[in-house]
CSV table of C-alpha atoms in Angstrom, one decimal:
chain,number,residue,atom,x,y,z
A,1,MET,CA,9.6,-36.5,1.2
A,2,ASN,CA,12.2,-36.9,-1.5
A,3,THR,CA,11.5,-33.8,-3.6
A,4,GLY,CA,14.6,-33.4,-5.6
A,5,SER,CA,15.5,-29.8,-6.6
A,6,CYS,CA,12.6,-27.3,-6.7
A,7,CYS,CA,14.6,-25.2,-9.2
A,8,GLN,CA,14.2,-27.7,-12.0
A,9,TYR,CA,10.4,-26.9,-12.0
A,10,LEU,CA,10.7,-23.1,-12.4
A,11,ASP,CA,10.8,-23.3,-16.2
A,12,SER,CA,8.1,-26.0,-16.5
A,13,VAL,CA,5.8,-23.1,-17.4
A,14,HIS,CA,7.4,-21.0,-20.2
A,15,HIS,CA,7.3,-17.3,-19.3
A,16,ASN,CA,7.4,-15.4,-22.6
A,17,LEU,CA,8.6,-11.9,-21.9
A,18,ASP,CA,6.7,-10.6,-24.9
A,19,GLU,CA,3.4,-11.9,-23.4
A,20,LEU,CA,4.2,-10.5,-20.0
A,21,THR,CA,5.0,-7.1,-21.5
A,22,GLU,CA,1.8,-7.2,-23.5
A,23,THR,CA,-0.2,-8.0,-20.4
A,24,ILE,CA,1.3,-5.3,-18.2
A,25,VAL,CA,0.7,-2.6,-20.9
A,26,ALA,CA,-2.9,-3.7,-21.3
A,27,TRP,CA,-3.5,-3.6,-17.5
A,28,ALA,CA,-1.7,-0.3,-17.0
A,29,GLU,CA,-3.7,1.4,-19.8
A,30,MET,CA,-7.0,0.4,-18.0
A,31,ASN,CA,-7.5,3.3,-15.6
A,32,THR,CA,-8.0,2.1,-12.0
A,33,GLY,CA,-7.7,5.4,-10.1
A,34,SER,CA,-8.8,4.8,-6.5
A,35,LEU,CA,-12.0,6.7,-7.0
A,36,ASN,CA,-12.7,5.6,-10.6
A,37,ILE,CA,-15.4,3.1,-9.6
A,38,GLY,CA,-16.3,2.2,-13.2
A,39,GLY,CA,-12.7,1.6,-14.1
A,40,LEU,CA,-12.1,-0.5,-10.9
A,41,GLY,CA,-15.2,-2.5,-11.7
A,42,ASN,CA,-14.0,-3.2,-15.2
A,43,PHE,CA,-10.7,-4.4,-13.9
A,44,VAL,CA,-12.3,-6.8,-11.5
A,45,GLY,CA,-13.7,-8.5,-14.6
A,46,ILE,CA,-10.1,-8.9,-15.8
A,47,LEU,CA,-9.1,-10.3,-12.5
A,48,GLU,CA,-11.9,-12.9,-12.5
A,49,ASP,CA,-10.8,-14.1,-16.0
A,50,SER,CA,-7.1,-14.1,-15.1
A,51,PHE,CA,-7.4,-16.1,-11.9
A,52,LEU,CA,-10.1,-18.5,-13.1
A,53,GLY,CA,-7.5,-21.1,-14.2
A,54,LEU,CA,-6.2,-21.5,-10.7
A,55,SER,CA,-9.4,-23.3,-9.7
A,56,GLY,CA,-9.8,-21.4,-6.4
A,57,LYS,CA,-12.8,-20.0,-4.7
A,58,ILE,CA,-13.3,-16.5,-6.2
A,59,GLU,CA,-15.1,-13.8,-4.3
A,60,THR,CA,-15.7,-10.0,-4.7
A,61,ILE,CA,-16.2,-8.0,-1.5
A,62,LEU,CA,-18.0,-4.7,-1.0
A,63,LEU,CA,-16.1,-2.3,1.2
A,64,GLN,CA,-17.5,0.4,3.5
A,65,PRO,CA,-17.2,3.9,2.2
A,66,GLN,CA,-14.3,6.1,3.2
A,67,ILE,CA,-15.4,9.1,5.3
A,68,ARG,CA,-13.5,12.3,4.9
A,69,LEU,CA,-13.7,15.7,6.4
A,70,ARG,CA,-13.8,18.5,3.8
A,71,PRO,CA,-14.4,22.2,3.9
A,72,GLU,CA,-18.2,21.6,3.4
A,73,GLY,CA,-18.2,19.0,6.2
A,74,ARG,CA,-18.0,15.2,6.2
A,75,ILE,CA,-18.4,13.4,2.9
A,76,SER,CA,-18.7,9.7,2.0
A,77,LEU,CA,-16.5,8.3,-0.8
A,78,THR,CA,-17.6,5.0,-2.5
A,79,LEU,CA,-14.8,2.5,-2.8
A,80,GLY,CA,-14.2,-0.3,-5.4
A,81,LYS,CA,-14.6,-4.0,-4.6
A,82,ALA,CA,-11.8,-6.2,-3.1
A,83,PHE,CA,-11.1,-9.4,-5.0
A,84,SER,CA,-10.3,-12.6,-3.2
A,85,VAL,CA,-9.3,-16.1,-4.3
A,86,ARG,CA,-8.8,-19.0,-1.8
A,87,LYS,CA,-7.5,-22.5,-2.2
A,88,LYS,CA,-6.6,-25.4,0.2
A,89,LEU,CA,-7.2,-23.4,3.4
A,90,ASP,CA,-7.1,-26.7,5.3
A,91,ALA,CA,-3.4,-27.3,4.2
A,92,PRO,CA,-0.8,-27.4,7.1
A,93,ILE,CA,0.9,-24.3,5.7
A,94,ARG,CA,-1.0,-21.3,4.5
A,95,ALA,CA,0.1,-18.1,2.8
A,96,LEU,CA,-1.6,-14.8,2.2
A,97,LEU,CA,-0.6,-13.1,-1.1
A,98,THR,CA,-1.7,-9.5,-1.5
A,99,ILE,CA,-1.4,-6.3,-3.6
A,100,HIS,CA,-3.6,-3.5,-4.7
A,101,TYR,CA,-5.0,-2.8,-8.1
A,102,ASP,CA,-5.8,0.9,-7.7
A,103,THR,CA,-3.4,3.6,-8.8
A,104,VAL,CA,-2.9,7.3,-8.0
A,105,TYR,CA,-3.8,8.3,-11.6
A,106,GLY,CA,-7.5,9.3,-11.9
A,107,VAL,CA,-9.4,9.4,-15.2
A,108,GLU,CA,-8.7,13.2,-15.4
A,109,HIS,CA,-4.9,12.7,-15.2
A,110,PRO,CA,-3.0,13.1,-18.5
A,111,PHE,CA,-0.8,10.0,-17.8
A,112,GLN,CA,-2.9,7.2,-19.3
A,113,LYS,CA,-0.7,5.5,-21.9
A,114,CYS,CA,2.5,3.4,-21.8
A,115,ARG,CA,5.6,4.2,-23.9
A,116,VAL,CA,8.7,2.1,-24.6
A,117,ILE,CA,12.0,3.6,-23.4
A,118,ASP,CA,14.2,0.7,-24.4
A,119,HIS,CA,14.2,-3.1,-24.7
A,120,ASN,CA,13.9,-3.4,-20.9
A,121,THR,CA,12.0,-0.3,-19.8
A,122,ILE,CA,8.4,0.8,-20.2
A,123,VAL,CA,6.9,3.9,-18.7
A,124,GLY,CA,3.3,3.7,-17.8
A,125,PRO,CA,0.7,4.4,-15.1
A,126,GLY,CA,0.9,1.8,-12.4
A,127,VAL,CA,3.3,-0.4,-14.2
A,128,ALA,CA,5.4,-0.7,-11.1
A,129,ASP,CA,2.9,0.4,-8.4
A,130,ALA,CA,1.5,-2.1,-8.5
A,131,LYS,CA,0.2,-3.9,-11.6
A,132,GLY,CA,3.7,-5.3,-12.2
A,133,GLY,CA,3.5,-6.9,-8.7
A,134,LEU,CA,0.0,-8.1,-9.5
A,135,LEU,CA,1.2,-9.9,-12.6
A,136,VAL,CA,4.1,-11.4,-10.6
A,137,LEU,CA,1.6,-12.7,-8.0
A,138,LEU,CA,-0.6,-14.3,-10.6
A,139,ARG,CA,2.2,-16.0,-12.7
A,140,ALA,CA,4.0,-17.2,-9.6
A,141,LEU,CA,0.9,-18.9,-8.3
A,142,GLU,CA,0.4,-20.5,-11.7
A,143,LEU,CA,3.9,-21.8,-11.7
A,144,PHE,CA,3.6,-23.1,-8.1
A,145,GLU,CA,0.2,-24.9,-8.8
A,146,ALA,CA,1.9,-26.7,-11.7
A,147,SER,CA,4.6,-28.1,-9.3
A,148,PRO,CA,4.5,-31.5,-7.6
A,149,TRP,CA,4.0,-30.0,-4.1
A,150,SER,CA,1.0,-27.7,-4.7
A,151,ASP,CA,-1.2,-29.8,-2.5
A,152,HIS,CA,1.0,-29.1,0.6
A,153,LEU,CA,0.5,-25.4,0.8
A,154,GLY,CA,-2.7,-23.4,0.9
A,155,TRP,CA,-3.0,-19.9,-0.2
A,156,GLU,CA,-5.3,-16.9,-0.2
A,157,VAL,CA,-5.1,-13.9,-2.5
A,158,LEU,CA,-6.5,-10.5,-1.6
A,159,ILE,CA,-6.3,-7.7,-4.1
A,160,THR,CA,-7.5,-4.4,-2.8
A,161,PRO,CA,-9.0,-1.2,-4.5
A,162,ASP,CA,-8.1,1.5,-2.0
A,163,GLU,CA,-4.4,1.1,-1.0
A,164,GLU,CA,-3.4,4.5,-2.5
A,165,ILE,CA,-6.0,6.3,-0.4
A,166,GLY,CA,-5.2,4.6,2.9
A,167,SER,CA,-6.9,1.1,2.8
A,168,THR,CA,-9.6,2.3,5.1
A,169,GLY,CA,-12.1,-0.2,3.6
A,170,SER,CA,-9.6,-3.0,3.1
A,171,ALA,CA,-7.9,-2.8,6.5
A,172,PRO,CA,-10.4,-5.1,8.3
A,173,LEU,CA,-10.1,-7.7,5.5
A,174,LEU,CA,-6.3,-7.6,5.6
A,175,LEU,CA,-6.2,-8.2,9.3
A,176,ASN,CA,-8.8,-10.9,9.1
A,177,ARG,CA,-7.0,-12.8,6.3
A,178,ALA,CA,-3.7,-12.4,8.0
A,179,GLY,CA,-5.0,-13.9,11.1
A,180,ARG,CA,-5.9,-17.2,9.4
A,181,ASN,CA,-2.6,-17.6,7.5
A,182,HIS,CA,0.9,-18.3,8.6
A,183,PHE,CA,2.8,-15.7,6.6
A,184,ALA,CA,2.1,-12.9,4.0
A,185,LEU,CA,3.7,-11.9,0.7
A,186,VAL,CA,3.2,-8.4,-0.4
A,187,PHE,CA,3.9,-7.5,-4.0
A,188,GLU,CA,4.6,-3.8,-3.7
A,189,PRO,CA,7.4,-2.6,-6.0
A,190,ALA,CA,11.0,-3.4,-4.8
A,191,LEU,CA,13.3,-0.6,-3.8
A,192,PRO,CA,15.2,0.9,-6.8
A,193,ASP,CA,18.2,-1.5,-6.4
A,194,GLY,CA,15.8,-4.5,-6.2
A,195,SER,CA,15.9,-4.8,-2.4
A,196,LEU,CA,12.9,-6.1,-0.5
A,197,VAL,CA,11.4,-3.8,2.1
A,198,LEU,CA,12.1,-4.8,5.7
A,199,LEU,CA,11.0,-1.5,7.4
A,200,ARG,CA,8.4,1.0,6.5
A,201,ASN,CA,7.5,4.4,8.0
A,202,GLY,CA,4.1,4.8,9.5
A,203,SER,CA,1.8,7.2,7.7
A,204,SER,CA,-1.3,9.1,8.8
A,205,VAL,CA,-3.4,11.6,6.9
A,206,TYR,CA,-5.3,14.2,8.8
A,207,SER,CA,-8.0,16.8,7.8
A,208,ALA,CA,-8.5,20.0,9.8
A,209,ARG,CA,-11.6,22.2,9.5
A,210,LEU,CA,-11.4,25.5,11.4
A,211,THR,CA,-14.3,27.9,11.8
A,212,GLY,CA,-14.0,31.5,13.0
A,213,ARG,CA,-16.2,34.5,12.7
A,214,SER,CA,-16.7,36.8,9.7
A,215,ALA,CA,-16.7,40.6,10.0
A,216,HIS,CA,-16.1,43.7,7.9
A,217,ALA,CA,-12.3,43.8,7.4
A,218,GLY,CA,-12.2,47.6,7.6
A,219,ARG,CA,-15.0,48.9,9.8
A,220,GLU,CA,-14.9,46.3,12.6
A,221,PRO,CA,-12.2,43.7,12.1
A,222,GLU,CA,-11.9,43.2,15.9
A,223,ARG,CA,-15.4,41.5,15.8
A,224,GLY,CA,-14.0,38.8,13.4
A,225,ARG,CA,-12.0,35.7,14.1
A,226,ASN,CA,-9.7,35.1,11.2
A,227,ALA,CA,-9.8,31.4,10.4
A,228,ILE,CA,-6.9,31.6,7.9
A,229,HIS,CA,-4.6,33.3,10.4
A,230,ALA,CA,-5.5,30.7,13.1
A,231,MET,CA,-5.0,27.8,10.7
A,232,ALA,CA,-1.6,29.2,9.7
A,233,GLY,CA,-0.6,29.4,13.3
A,234,PHE,CA,-1.8,25.8,13.9
A,235,ILE,CA,0.4,24.6,11.0
A,236,MET,CA,3.4,26.5,12.1
A,237,ASN,CA,3.1,25.2,15.6
A,238,MET,CA,2.9,21.7,14.2
A,239,LYS,CA,6.0,22.3,12.2
A,240,GLU,CA,7.9,23.7,15.2
A,241,GLN,CA,6.9,20.7,17.3
A,242,PHE,CA,7.9,18.1,14.7
A,243,GLU,CA,11.0,19.5,13.0
A,244,ASN,CA,13.3,18.7,15.9
A,245,ARG,CA,12.4,15.0,15.9
A,246,PRO,CA,14.1,13.3,13.0
A,247,GLY,CA,11.7,10.4,13.1
A,248,ILE,CA,8.8,12.6,12.0
A,249,ILE,CA,8.1,14.0,8.6
A,250,LEU,CA,5.3,16.6,8.2
A,251,ASN,CA,3.9,17.5,4.8
A,252,VAL,CA,1.0,19.9,4.5
A,253,GLY,CA,-0.4,19.1,1.1
A,254,GLU,CA,-3.7,21.1,0.9
A,255,ILE,CA,-5.0,24.3,2.3
A,256,SER,CA,-8.0,26.5,1.4
A,257,GLY,CA,-10.3,29.1,2.8
A,258,GLY,CA,-11.6,32.6,2.6
A,259,GLY,CA,-13.0,34.6,-0.2
A,260,PRO,CA,-13.4,38.4,-0.7
A,261,VAL,CA,-10.5,40.2,0.9
A,262,ASN,CA,-12.8,42.8,2.6
A,263,ILE,CA,-14.4,40.0,4.8
A,264,VAL,CA,-12.6,38.4,7.7
A,265,PRO,CA,-12.6,34.7,6.7
A,266,ASP,CA,-14.6,32.4,8.9
A,267,LEU,CA,-13.5,29.1,7.4
A,268,ALA,CA,-10.1,27.5,6.7
A,269,TYR,CA,-9.2,23.9,5.8
A,270,SER,CA,-6.0,21.9,5.6
A,271,ARG,CA,-5.0,18.3,4.9
A,272,PHE,CA,-1.6,17.0,5.9
A,273,ASN,CA,0.4,13.8,6.1
A,274,VAL,CA,2.6,12.8,9.0
A,275,ARG,CA,5.1,10.0,8.6
A,276,THR,CA,6.8,8.3,11.6
A,277,HIS,CA,9.7,5.9,12.2
A,278,SER,CA,8.5,4.4,15.4
A,279,GLU,CA,5.4,3.8,17.6
A,280,GLU,CA,6.9,6.3,20.1
A,281,ASP,CA,6.9,8.9,17.3
A,282,GLY,CA,3.3,8.1,16.5
A,283,ARG,CA,2.2,8.6,20.1
A,284,PHE,CA,4.1,11.9,20.2
A,285,VAL,CA,2.3,13.1,17.0
A,286,ASP,CA,-1.1,12.1,18.4
A,287,GLU,CA,-0.5,13.8,21.7
A,288,THR,CA,0.8,17.0,20.1
A,289,LEU,CA,-2.1,17.3,17.7
A,290,ARG,CA,-4.6,16.9,20.5
A,291,ARG,CA,-2.9,19.5,22.6
A,292,LEU,CA,-2.6,22.0,19.7
A,293,ALA,CA,-6.3,21.5,18.8
A,294,ALA,CA,-7.3,21.9,22.4
A,295,ASP,CA,-5.3,25.1,22.7
A,296,LEU,CA,-7.0,26.5,19.6
A,297,ASN,CA,-10.5,25.4,20.7
A,298,GLY,CA,-9.9,27.2,24.0
A,299,ARG,CA,-9.7,30.6,22.1
A,300,GLU,CA,-13.0,32.5,22.0
A,301,GLY,CA,-14.8,32.3,18.6
A,302,PHE,CA,-12.8,29.4,17.1
A,303,LYS,CA,-13.6,25.8,16.6
A,304,LEU,CA,-11.1,23.3,15.1
A,305,GLU,CA,-12.4,19.9,14.0
A,306,LEU,CA,-9.5,17.4,13.4
A,307,SER,CA,-10.1,14.1,11.6
A,308,VAL,CA,-7.8,11.1,10.9
A,309,ASP,CA,-8.6,10.1,7.3
A,310,TYR,CA,-6.4,7.0,7.7
A,311,SER,CA,-3.5,5.8,9.8
A,312,ARG,CA,-1.0,3.0,9.3
A,313,PRO,CA,1.6,2.2,12.0
A,314,PRO,CA,5.2,1.7,11.2
A,315,LYS,CA,6.3,-1.7,10.0
A,316,MET,CA,9.2,-2.6,12.2
A,317,SER,CA,11.9,-5.3,12.0
A,318,ASP,CA,11.4,-8.4,14.1
A,319,ARG,CA,12.9,-11.9,14.3
A,320,LYS,CA,10.1,-13.5,12.3
A,321,SER,CA,10.6,-11.2,9.3
A,322,LEU,CA,14.4,-11.5,9.4
A,323,VAL,CA,14.1,-15.3,9.3
A,324,PHE,CA,11.8,-15.1,6.3
A,325,PHE,CA,14.0,-12.5,4.5
A,326,GLU,CA,16.9,-15.0,4.9
A,327,HIS,CA,14.8,-17.7,3.2
A,328,VAL,CA,14.1,-15.4,0.3
A,329,ALA,CA,17.8,-14.5,0.1
A,330,ASN,CA,18.7,-18.2,-0.1
A,331,CYS,CA,16.1,-18.7,-2.8
A,332,GLY,CA,17.6,-15.7,-4.7
A,333,ARG,CA,21.1,-17.2,-4.6
A,334,GLU,CA,19.7,-20.4,-6.1
A,335,ILE,CA,18.5,-18.5,-9.2
A,336,GLY,CA,21.4,-16.2,-9.4
A,337,VAL,CA,19.8,-13.1,-7.8
A,338,ASP,CA,21.4,-11.2,-4.9
A,339,ILE,CA,18.5,-10.2,-2.6
A,340,LYS,CA,19.0,-7.5,0.0
A,341,TRP,CA,16.5,-5.5,2.1
A,342,GLY,CA,16.2,-1.9,3.1
A,343,HIS,CA,13.9,0.8,4.5
A,344,SER,CA,11.1,2.7,2.7
A,345,GLY,CA,9.6,6.0,3.7
A,346,GLY,CA,6.4,4.9,2.1
A,347,ALA,CA,3.7,2.9,3.8
A,348,SER,CA,1.8,-0.1,2.3
A,349,ASP,CA,-0.7,-2.7,3.3
A,350,ALA,CA,2.3,-4.6,4.9
A,351,ASN,CA,2.0,-2.0,7.7
A,352,ILE,CA,-1.5,-3.3,8.4
A,353,ILE,CA,-0.8,-7.0,8.0
A,354,ALA,CA,2.2,-6.8,10.4
A,355,GLN,CA,-0.2,-6.0,13.2
A,356,ALA,CA,-1.5,-9.5,13.0
A,357,GLY,CA,1.9,-10.8,14.2
A,358,ILE,CA,2.7,-13.0,11.2
A,359,PRO,CA,5.9,-12.7,9.2
A,360,VAL,CA,5.5,-10.3,6.2
A,361,LEU,CA,7.7,-10.3,3.1
A,362,ASP,CA,7.2,-6.9,1.4
A,363,GLY,CA,8.6,-5.5,-1.9
A,364,LEU,CA,8.3,-8.8,-3.8
A,365,GLY,CA,7.0,-6.8,-6.8
A,366,VAL,CA,9.0,-5.6,-9.8
A,367,ARG,CA,12.0,-3.3,-10.0
A,368,GLY,CA,11.1,0.2,-11.3
A,369,GLY,CA,11.0,3.7,-10.1
A,370,SER,CA,9.6,7.3,-10.3
A,371,LEU,CA,6.5,6.1,-8.6
A,372,HIS,CA,3.5,8.4,-8.4
A,373,SER,CA,4.8,10.5,-11.3
A,374,PRO,CA,4.3,10.6,-15.1
A,375,GLU,CA,7.7,8.9,-15.4
A,376,GLU,CA,6.8,5.7,-13.5
A,377,TYR,CA,8.6,2.8,-15.1
A,378,ILE,CA,9.2,-0.9,-14.9
A,379,GLN,CA,12.3,-3.0,-15.7
A,380,LEU,CA,10.8,-5.8,-17.7
A,381,ASP,CA,13.3,-8.5,-16.8
A,382,SER,CA,12.3,-8.2,-13.2
A,383,LEU,CA,8.9,-9.7,-14.0
A,384,VAL,CA,10.5,-13.1,-14.7
A,385,GLU,CA,13.0,-12.7,-11.8
A,386,ARG,CA,10.3,-12.1,-9.3
A,387,ILE,CA,8.0,-14.7,-10.6
A,388,ARG,CA,10.7,-17.3,-10.3
A,389,LEU,CA,11.7,-16.1,-6.8
A,390,THR,CA,8.2,-16.2,-5.5
A,391,ALA,CA,7.3,-19.6,-7.0
A,392,LEU,CA,10.6,-21.1,-5.6
A,393,LEU,CA,9.8,-19.8,-2.1
A,394,LEU,CA,6.4,-21.3,-2.2
A,395,MET,CA,7.7,-24.6,-3.6
A,396,LYS,CA,10.4,-24.8,-0.9
A,397,PHE,CA,7.8,-24.3,1.9
A,398,ALA,CA,5.5,-26.8,0.4
A,399,SER,CA,8.2,-29.4,-0.3
A,400,GLY,CA,9.7,-29.1,3.2
A,401,ASN,CA,13.0,-27.8,1.9
A,402,ILE,CA,12.3,-24.8,4.1
A,403,PRO,CA,11.3,-26.2,7.5
A,404,PHE,CA,7.9,-24.9,8.7
A,405,ASP,CA,8.6,-23.4,12.2
A,406,ARG,CA,5.3,-22.7,14.1
A,407,ASN,CA,7.3,-20.8,16.7
A,408,ILE,CA,8.1,-18.3,13.9
A,409,CYS,CA,4.8,-18.5,12.1
């Protein structure tokens, strides 16, 4: 097919930066904290309106609740709905495009409004992670669908509501969708210098509930089994086991228990995050935690219940991803952007998708920084840059300017 240059079509749809800025501010100021079911539901309505013009099959999907171990026992957390759009799934080349619409900022968080820093920078909740990436995904698809080659590539969009709390409900959907597409584009924010993400740490969150035995702290403390002391020992043993392995990061983020100081406490609770660089590190973590829990449960009067709230394996480098990253770098050069890639200590849905064995391009979202803080910001010019980059990549696959290699895909 004589396609001519794909680049000449990138400006066929005029991207007004003022309009993009207005949209990102409006989206960011709609609270979509992971457990704000009302806010998530309202935003699904925005998604339905926004994607309607692409003429794909729109679907909203109920997710299974997330089960967590808490001090009072196991609880069930209701999740928001996943949002899906599909088009041309019988095409010879098919792409999965995905990002999340939940944020870490709940309705009670004081960070709810955007503010302008300068002509190219806006601070706001979720502007980079990941509503900026969501806007890139939408506008890039609009640009691609207006090109002459849109019939030659099918696509599927999956926008999830629970990424910030582990994607426990979305994980089966992500794997299923990945399995019926040839490659995946993930619109998480780029690294601070604009690099795409080649490698990601694995990340697992655990909850531990430890029961002991109460007693009078002065008259007969020997009858008690101090759950707080035992939990402290469990945590310090973990720290000792992990600190000599540079590929493992332990962060104990929550601990509670006890009450009146004249009672030996019979309950302690902790929640912690373990990040790993490799599958070998992940196996070491699992084996270590099982052994430490068994040791503690072998002590008279104690019972430790250990629960995995969620677990994402590391996203490793492979030949497939390297080939695709090179395609993106070539597209970047054509539009005057130097694309590099790097490593992120954070996990994303790309960790899950990579298990399906397809190439995954991650970090296609906007440039920004200070994620998960009240200083989160977006660099506005990266919206246009990433829209053009993504649309060009899709056009090149659809036009045949990037050969479709089934051995890679």
